[in-house]
Amino acid sequence: MTTKAQSTTSDPNMGLIADHLWAYGRTRALHAATELGLFDALTAGPLSAAALAKALRSTERGVRMLGDALCALSLLEKSKGGYALNATSRAFLVSTSPGYMGPMILHTRLHDHAWANLAETVRTGKPTQTVDLESGGREFFPKLVASIFAPSFGASTLARTALAPRIQEKVVDVLDVAGGSGAWSMPWAIANPAVRVTLLDYEEVFPVAREFADRFGVADRFAYKAGNLRKVGFGRAKFDLVLLGHICHSEGRNWSEKLIRKSAEALRPGGVLVIGEFIPNDSRTGPINAQLFGLNMLVNTAEGDVFTLPEYRAWMKQAGLSNIRKLDLGASGPDIVVGVKKG
Ligand SMILES: C[S@@+](CC[C@H](N)C(=O)[O-])C[C@H]1O[C@@H](n2cnc3c(N)ncnc32)[C@H](O)[C@@H]1O
């Protein structure tokens, strides 16, 4: 969908301001439709506003206006029979789909308060909460990790298949640093019965990981190492694959660099480091979602940020990795950087 916000004109653009001003309406429409179960109600086929309103125990006027807005947002279509799912809503917004993003969508409401204080955080440098510190993280992350399982699992599955088969086949011992639900290591364990995973995280998230490991039938190959990743050792030359899934952004510059060094040390020669992140362009002027995720770190962490590919490349090279590259997973694919430990 092209918006006025994406216009490249150098003329003054009032539409751009209007786009940004009303952007929160997009978020709210997505929240409301998810909360109401609107997408689920359309799985059997299109429904008129009246029929959809009945199914959702809501008013026809409200459902019609929300449904029309979702069409404008390219999340629904209108067919002869009424409102209908499209490819995107069917894949990501229906609760029976493996890619369902509903828990993550609803989770983002927890950030409302932090974002409402953005100006104050910019002024004082003090975030509303500090999930990067142990005191904040142990409470916050167990709530987060289950909600981001589907997108993380999807990203890791894409990353694994994008790596050459000879790399995939060599992986037996996996360290999933800040593993959370185990979403980054699970595709590896599912694909190869020889894979053994060590998941390092706060013990508070382990029940979530255990539940997913049970569900996928890989529980007997998951071991858990509890502790603060800033304090516990990762070992030396013990793993064929180290996963850093969505952790560098909340750790910030200094700790990310150290984390990459510790991860590289933990790899055997020829082993692979996979980093899943939100990566802005080199001049930090886009893409919009990466830059907004950076602001999300400003309001939620003491040191978090987003980092460019040259920054990751420099840290990885310094740590003794080579063949460092961002995987080509398409324009809307996740940002994943990989590097190989020199032999
Ligand atoms: C954004 S979640 C990512 C989880 C998972 N890797 C994923 O991408 O779905 C960050 C994870 O890092 C863990 N974490 C954050 N700071 C940590 C620390 N200092 N020590 C250990 N675990 C930490 C959290 O508990 C959480 O599971």
Short mmCIF file of C-alpha atoms in Angstrom, two decimals, residues 69-206:
data_model
loop_
_atom_site.label_atom_id
_atom_site.label_comp_id
_atom_site.label_asym_id
_atom_site.label_seq_id
_atom_site.Cartn_x
_atom_site.Cartn_y
_atom_site.Cartn_z
CA ALA A 69 -11.40 0.93 7.66
CA LEU A 70 -9.82 -2.54 7.52
CA CYS A 71 -10.53 -2.65 3.77
CA ALA A 72 -8.75 0.69 3.41
CA LEU A 73 -5.84 -0.78 5.41
CA SER A 74 -5.67 -3.75 2.99
CA LEU A 75 -6.55 -6.25 5.73
CA LEU A 76 -10.01 -7.13 4.35
CA GLU A 77 -11.69 -7.10 0.96
CA LYS A 78 -15.27 -6.50 -0.08
CA SER A 79 -16.86 -9.27 -2.09
CA LYS A 80 -20.47 -9.82 -3.20
CA GLY A 81 -21.10 -11.63 0.06
CA GLY A 82 -19.71 -8.80 2.20
CA TYR A 83 -16.43 -8.47 4.08
CA ALA A 84 -13.86 -11.15 3.24
CA LEU A 85 -10.38 -12.14 4.39
CA ASN A 86 -7.48 -11.49 2.02
CA ALA A 87 -4.14 -13.34 1.81
CA THR A 88 -2.54 -11.26 4.60
CA SER A 89 -5.36 -11.51 7.12
CA ARG A 90 -5.82 -15.22 6.37
CA ALA A 91 -2.10 -15.93 7.00
CA PHE A 92 -1.50 -13.73 10.06
CA LEU A 93 -4.77 -12.65 11.68
CA VAL A 94 -6.79 -15.85 11.92
CA SER A 95 -6.16 -17.66 15.20
CA THR A 96 -5.93 -21.13 13.65
CA SER A 97 -3.16 -20.06 11.25
CA PRO A 98 0.43 -21.12 12.21
CA GLY A 99 1.52 -17.53 11.52
CA TYR A 100 -1.14 -15.98 13.80
CA MET A 101 0.11 -12.64 15.17
CA GLY A 102 -2.85 -11.88 17.47
CA PRO A 103 -0.99 -12.33 20.80
CA MET A 104 1.76 -9.97 19.62
CA ILE A 105 -0.77 -7.43 18.34
CA LEU A 106 -2.55 -7.36 21.69
CA HIS A 107 0.75 -7.34 23.58
CA THR A 108 1.74 -4.02 21.98
CA ARG A 109 -0.99 -2.35 24.03
CA LEU A 110 1.33 -2.74 27.02
CA HIS A 111 3.54 -0.09 25.43
CA ASP A 112 0.85 2.61 25.36
CA HIS A 113 1.99 4.24 28.58
CA ALA A 114 5.67 4.25 27.62
CA TRP A 115 4.95 5.81 24.20
CA ALA A 116 2.64 8.42 25.73
CA ASN A 117 5.72 9.63 27.66
CA LEU A 118 7.98 9.86 24.61
CA ALA A 119 8.59 13.62 24.77
CA GLU A 120 9.44 13.33 28.46
CA THR A 121 11.85 10.46 27.75
CA VAL A 122 13.55 12.44 25.00
CA ARG A 123 13.85 15.41 27.38
CA THR A 124 15.15 13.51 30.40
CA GLY A 125 16.73 10.44 28.81
CA LYS A 126 14.80 8.37 31.34
CA PRO A 127 12.65 5.57 29.85
CA THR A 128 9.26 4.70 31.33
CA GLN A 129 10.46 1.17 32.05
CA THR A 130 13.83 -0.57 31.82
CA VAL A 131 13.30 -4.07 30.46
CA ASP A 132 17.03 -4.31 29.67
CA LEU A 133 17.82 -4.32 33.38
CA GLU A 134 17.30 -7.50 35.40
CA SER A 135 14.72 -5.88 37.68
CA GLY A 136 12.47 -4.92 34.75
CA GLY A 137 13.24 -7.85 32.46
CA ARG A 138 12.33 -10.72 34.75
CA GLU A 139 8.81 -9.33 35.08
CA PHE A 140 8.32 -8.11 31.50
CA PHE A 141 9.74 -10.86 29.29
CA PRO A 142 7.64 -13.87 30.35
CA LYS A 143 4.63 -11.83 29.17
CA LEU A 144 6.32 -10.95 25.86
CA VAL A 145 7.95 -14.14 24.63
CA ALA A 146 4.84 -16.26 23.98
CA SER A 147 3.26 -13.37 22.09
CA ILE A 148 6.17 -13.09 19.64
CA PHE A 149 6.58 -16.85 19.11
CA ALA A 150 4.93 -16.94 15.66
CA PRO A 151 6.93 -14.12 14.00
CA SER A 152 10.19 -15.30 15.60
CA PHE A 153 9.57 -18.92 14.59
CA GLY A 154 8.71 -17.78 11.05
CA ALA A 155 11.86 -15.64 10.83
CA SER A 156 14.09 -18.47 12.07
CA THR A 157 12.51 -20.97 9.67
CA LEU A 158 13.25 -18.59 6.78
CA ALA A 159 16.82 -18.06 8.00
CA ARG A 160 17.48 -21.78 8.31
CA THR A 161 16.25 -22.56 4.83
CA ALA A 162 18.21 -19.63 3.39
CA LEU A 163 21.47 -21.12 4.68
CA ALA A 164 23.25 -23.64 2.47
CA PRO A 165 22.31 -27.31 3.10
CA ARG A 166 25.97 -28.10 3.98
CA ILE A 167 25.72 -25.52 6.83
CA GLN A 168 22.31 -26.80 7.98
CA GLU A 169 23.52 -30.41 8.10
CA LYS A 170 26.58 -29.62 10.24
CA VAL A 171 24.51 -28.10 13.05
CA VAL A 172 24.10 -30.36 16.07
CA ASP A 173 24.75 -28.28 19.19
CA VAL A 174 22.77 -25.04 19.37
CA LEU A 175 22.96 -22.22 21.91
CA ASP A 176 19.80 -20.09 21.88
CA VAL A 177 20.87 -16.95 23.76
CA ALA A 178 17.95 -15.03 25.28
CA GLY A 179 15.94 -17.86 23.78
CA GLY A 180 12.60 -16.91 25.36
CA SER A 181 9.98 -19.29 23.94
CA GLY A 182 12.67 -21.17 21.97
CA ALA A 183 11.22 -19.83 18.73
CA TRP A 184 14.63 -19.38 17.08
CA SER A 185 16.02 -22.82 17.96
CA MET A 186 12.81 -24.81 17.53
CA PRO A 187 12.88 -24.91 13.67
CA TRP A 188 16.40 -26.40 13.87
CA ALA A 189 15.33 -29.06 16.39
CA ILE A 190 12.21 -29.92 14.40
CA ALA A 191 14.13 -30.26 11.12
CA ASN A 192 16.92 -32.49 12.45
CA PRO A 193 16.48 -35.08 15.26
CA ALA A 194 20.24 -34.91 15.99
CA VAL A 195 20.01 -31.24 17.09
CA ARG A 196 20.42 -30.51 20.81
CA VAL A 197 19.53 -27.06 22.13
CA THR A 198 20.75 -25.16 25.17
CA LEU A 199 18.38 -22.30 25.87
CA LEU A 200 19.86 -19.49 27.97
CA ASP A 201 17.50 -17.02 29.61
CA TYR A 202 15.90 -15.94 32.87
CA GLU A 203 14.27 -18.99 34.44
CA GLU A 204 10.92 -17.14 34.50
CA VAL A 205 10.48 -17.74 30.73
CA PHE A 206 11.29 -21.48 30.80
#
